[in-house]
Amino acid sequence: MRKPLIAANWKMYKTPAESIAFIDDFLPLVANQQKTEIVLCPPMICLGASIAATKGTQVHIGAQTMDWHDNGAYTGETSPVMLNAIGATHVLIGHSERRQYFNETDETVNHKLKAALAHKLVPIVCVGEHKAERESGHTNDVLKQQLTVGLQGIDPAAAAPLVIAYEPVWAIGTGLTATPQIAEDAHQFIRSQIAEILSPAIAASTRILYGGSVKPDNAASLCCLANIDGALVGGASLDPTSFAQIVANSSL
């Protein structure tokens, strides 16, 4: 059985004090949620405060990105060694905004994925198509390319922690959401590609999240589908009540 995972991507919002205030309000709301893995991905500056505030709880803290080198002259970057040292457990890799604004590629996603697995971090690898690519019928081509390069050279024996997040770029921050059938079809195709690239066993056990304007009122209809194992939540994760409701509705 694949344990559902609901991850919050706070993007460039919240100070350390605001992160602690969120967590103080959020934890009582999910105190009885044992069926779902919950991950908060705050800005890098908030990681330490968030890890301290969630210590001893079932809520995990992840980074929104990382470099793939252990150390070096890479000004402004954060390494997997550093994330391990402060107690982060997860990391987002290849989010569409990182690809769009910071020139991340399928090749850099591959480097980061290998580093995350080597350092025992749970990688949440983001893939997804733009509106023009969907409208021209190239969704599967885009996903195939992203997964083929992103997963290249990954040892199936070490791939068990892998999580994929399908985020149709046209549905991020736009208010648009893929219909449950569109999302399920994409997730099913992603699972088939993981089977080809890694193995059918890894494909069967890999959690695939949906990310694209997930809100409390659509979480249940999306997360109940056979190939959707949770959600990567953006704007709706900034409010503790809203995010707690998504966690609850995703396990209905």
C-alpha atoms as one frame of an Amber mdcrd trajectory, in Angstrom:
protein
   0.000   0.000   0.000   1.234   3.485  -0.879   0.909   5.856   2.074  -0.726
   9.139   0.982   1.509  12.182   1.117   0.334  15.783   1.315   3.106  18.360
   0.886   2.912  22.124   1.345   5.061  24.337  -0.856   5.132  27.774   0.765
   7.298  29.212  -2.003   8.668  32.669  -1.023   6.196  33.291   1.778   6.522
  33.372   5.590   9.244  34.476   7.959  10.555  32.141  10.679   8.119  33.689
  13.179   5.229  33.249  10.753   6.247  29.637  10.133   6.180  28.887  13.857
   2.788  30.566  14.220   1.434  28.434  11.350   2.780  25.245  12.893   1.381
  26.099  16.331  -2.072  26.481  14.775  -1.707  23.544  12.379  -0.483  20.762
  14.639  -3.663  20.475  16.753  -5.728  20.285  13.565  -3.846  17.204  12.302
  -3.082  15.547  15.623  -5.171  12.503  14.714  -3.955  12.190  11.122  -1.849
   9.039  11.163  -2.772   7.641   7.733  -1.208  10.510   5.783   2.409  11.648
   5.554   2.490  15.434   5.974   5.374  17.561   4.730   5.857  21.312   4.997
   8.353  22.939   2.616   9.036  26.454   3.937  11.612  28.914   2.588  15.204
  27.947   3.344  15.525  30.617   6.045  12.596  29.008   7.919  13.827  25.411
   7.875  15.554  25.463  11.258  12.647  27.106  13.072  10.140  24.786  11.397
  12.123  21.656  12.236  12.336  22.732  15.868   8.615  23.532  16.005   7.614
  20.112  14.616  10.077  18.013  16.641   8.388  14.933  18.051   5.349  15.271
  15.766   4.275  13.395  12.642   4.901  16.474  10.453   8.064  16.442   8.345
   9.989  19.420   7.005  11.450  19.582   3.508  13.398  22.076   1.420  12.077
  23.680  -1.749  15.315  23.022  -3.638  18.970  22.164  -3.100  22.282  21.969
  -4.925  23.624  18.523  -5.813  27.188  19.157  -4.612  28.120  18.275  -1.031
  30.019  21.557  -0.665  32.017  24.033  -2.710  32.198  27.563  -4.041  28.527
  27.821  -4.972  27.386  31.114  -3.483  23.815  31.099  -2.235  23.287  27.348
  -2.566  22.351  24.753   0.063  23.725  21.217  -0.074  22.123  17.894   0.867
  24.737  17.604   3.618  23.429  20.827   5.124  19.812  19.677   4.881  20.710
  16.454   6.663  22.579  18.363   9.353  19.555  20.435  10.372  17.088  17.549
  10.193  15.226  18.155   6.933  13.771  14.928   5.555  12.363  15.819   2.114
  13.294  18.042  -0.818  11.407  19.345  -3.839  13.299  18.870  -7.081  12.565
  20.523 -10.424   9.497  22.538  -9.488   8.131  24.324 -12.558   9.040  27.709
 -11.088  12.630  26.559 -10.608  12.652  25.435 -14.243  11.006  28.639 -15.495
  12.835  31.287 -13.474  16.136  29.645 -12.546  16.919  27.658 -15.685  16.735
  24.230 -14.074  16.684  21.431 -16.628  15.926  17.741 -16.746  19.676  17.178
 -16.432  19.979  19.220 -13.229  16.922  17.412 -11.881  18.796  14.155 -12.466
  21.889  15.410 -10.609  19.774  16.577  -7.662  17.774  13.358  -7.538  20.939
  11.264  -7.351  22.289  13.487  -4.572  19.032  13.348  -2.599  18.906   9.559
  -2.747  22.591   9.290  -1.817  21.963  11.420   1.269  18.748   9.637   2.317
  16.469  12.597   1.597  13.001  11.878   0.204  12.992  13.501  -3.253   9.730
  14.928  -4.607  10.478  15.280  -8.313   8.162  17.642 -10.183   7.109  17.096
 -13.790   4.398  18.628 -15.931   3.432  20.305 -19.173   2.617  23.865 -20.188
  -0.772  24.855 -21.596   0.438  25.005 -25.206   1.971  21.541 -24.872  -1.296
  20.085 -23.590  -3.387  21.834 -26.219  -1.111  20.538 -28.975  -1.390  16.970
 -27.690   2.179  16.694 -26.433   1.553  16.092 -22.717   2.826  12.519 -22.782
   5.862  13.495 -24.868   6.817  16.136 -22.300   6.334  13.781 -19.356   8.289
  11.024 -21.090  11.218  13.375 -21.748  11.249  14.748 -18.205  11.131  11.297
 -16.647  13.570   9.621 -19.041  16.259  12.218 -18.380  15.338  12.902 -14.770
  15.505   9.227 -13.784  18.494   8.334 -15.954  21.066   6.210 -14.150  18.978
   5.773 -11.009  19.565   2.382  -9.411  16.158   0.722  -8.960  17.453  -0.836
  -5.745  17.929   2.661  -4.286  14.832   4.301  -5.773  12.270   3.328  -3.120
  12.065   6.821  -1.508  11.223   8.439  -4.864   8.083  10.583  -5.052   6.846
  12.174  -8.273   4.634  15.265  -8.333   2.621  15.865 -11.491   2.064  19.597
 -11.733   0.412  20.752 -14.944   2.005  24.178 -15.281  -1.197  25.626 -16.714
  -2.962  24.855 -13.424  -0.426  26.352 -11.004  -1.617  29.575  -9.442  -4.159
  30.096 -12.223  -7.246  28.831 -10.452  -7.527  26.148 -13.128  -7.448  22.538
 -11.995  -7.115  19.400 -14.059 -10.290  17.341 -14.001  -9.925  14.148 -11.995
  -9.826  12.178 -15.255  -7.091  14.373 -16.785  -5.055  14.022 -13.596  -5.598
  10.270 -13.368  -4.612   9.758 -17.008  -1.389  11.695 -16.520  -0.575   9.818
 -13.309  -1.220   6.490 -15.014   1.140   7.442 -17.847   3.808   8.558 -15.356
   3.522   5.226 -13.557   3.922   3.368 -16.850   7.091   5.340 -17.588   8.551
   4.588 -14.164   7.910   0.902 -14.875   9.849   1.142 -18.140  12.730   3.233
 -16.799  13.164   1.624 -13.373  10.989  -1.442 -12.811   7.324  -2.459 -12.501
   7.858  -3.033  -8.771   9.196   0.498  -8.239   6.361   1.889 -10.336   3.798
   0.085  -8.209   5.257   1.474  -4.981   6.107   5.026  -6.095   3.800   7.729
  -4.812   2.639  10.204  -7.453   1.186  13.467  -6.172  -1.055  15.922  -7.987
  -0.074  19.577  -7.833  -2.116  22.266  -9.506  -4.488  24.548  -7.575  -5.384
  21.896  -4.996  -7.933  23.241  -2.513 -10.097  21.769   0.269 -13.071  21.415
  -2.084 -11.266  19.384  -4.772  -8.786  17.364  -2.690 -11.139  14.447  -2.093
 -12.134  14.040  -5.755  -8.488  14.034  -6.851  -6.869  11.962  -4.122  -9.401
   9.135  -4.243  -8.237   8.001  -7.692  -6.201   4.844  -8.209  -2.942   6.457
  -9.334  -3.056   9.662  -7.266  -1.335   9.266  -3.915  -1.643  12.745  -2.485
  -1.009  16.356  -3.392   1.617  19.067  -3.633  -0.214  22.169  -2.440   0.773
  25.773  -3.093  -1.371  28.744  -2.157  -3.931  26.789  -0.157  -1.156  25.493
   2.125  -0.366  28.961   3.495  -3.375  28.900   5.820  -3.293  26.231   8.553
  -7.054  25.610   8.521  -7.171  25.287   4.735  -4.183  22.961   4.607  -5.487
  20.816   7.477  -8.769  20.455   5.602  -6.919  19.301   2.493  -5.083  16.705
   4.584  -8.392  15.508   6.035 -10.268  15.481   2.721  -7.484  13.637   0.914
  -7.932  10.639   3.191 -11.706  10.358   2.820
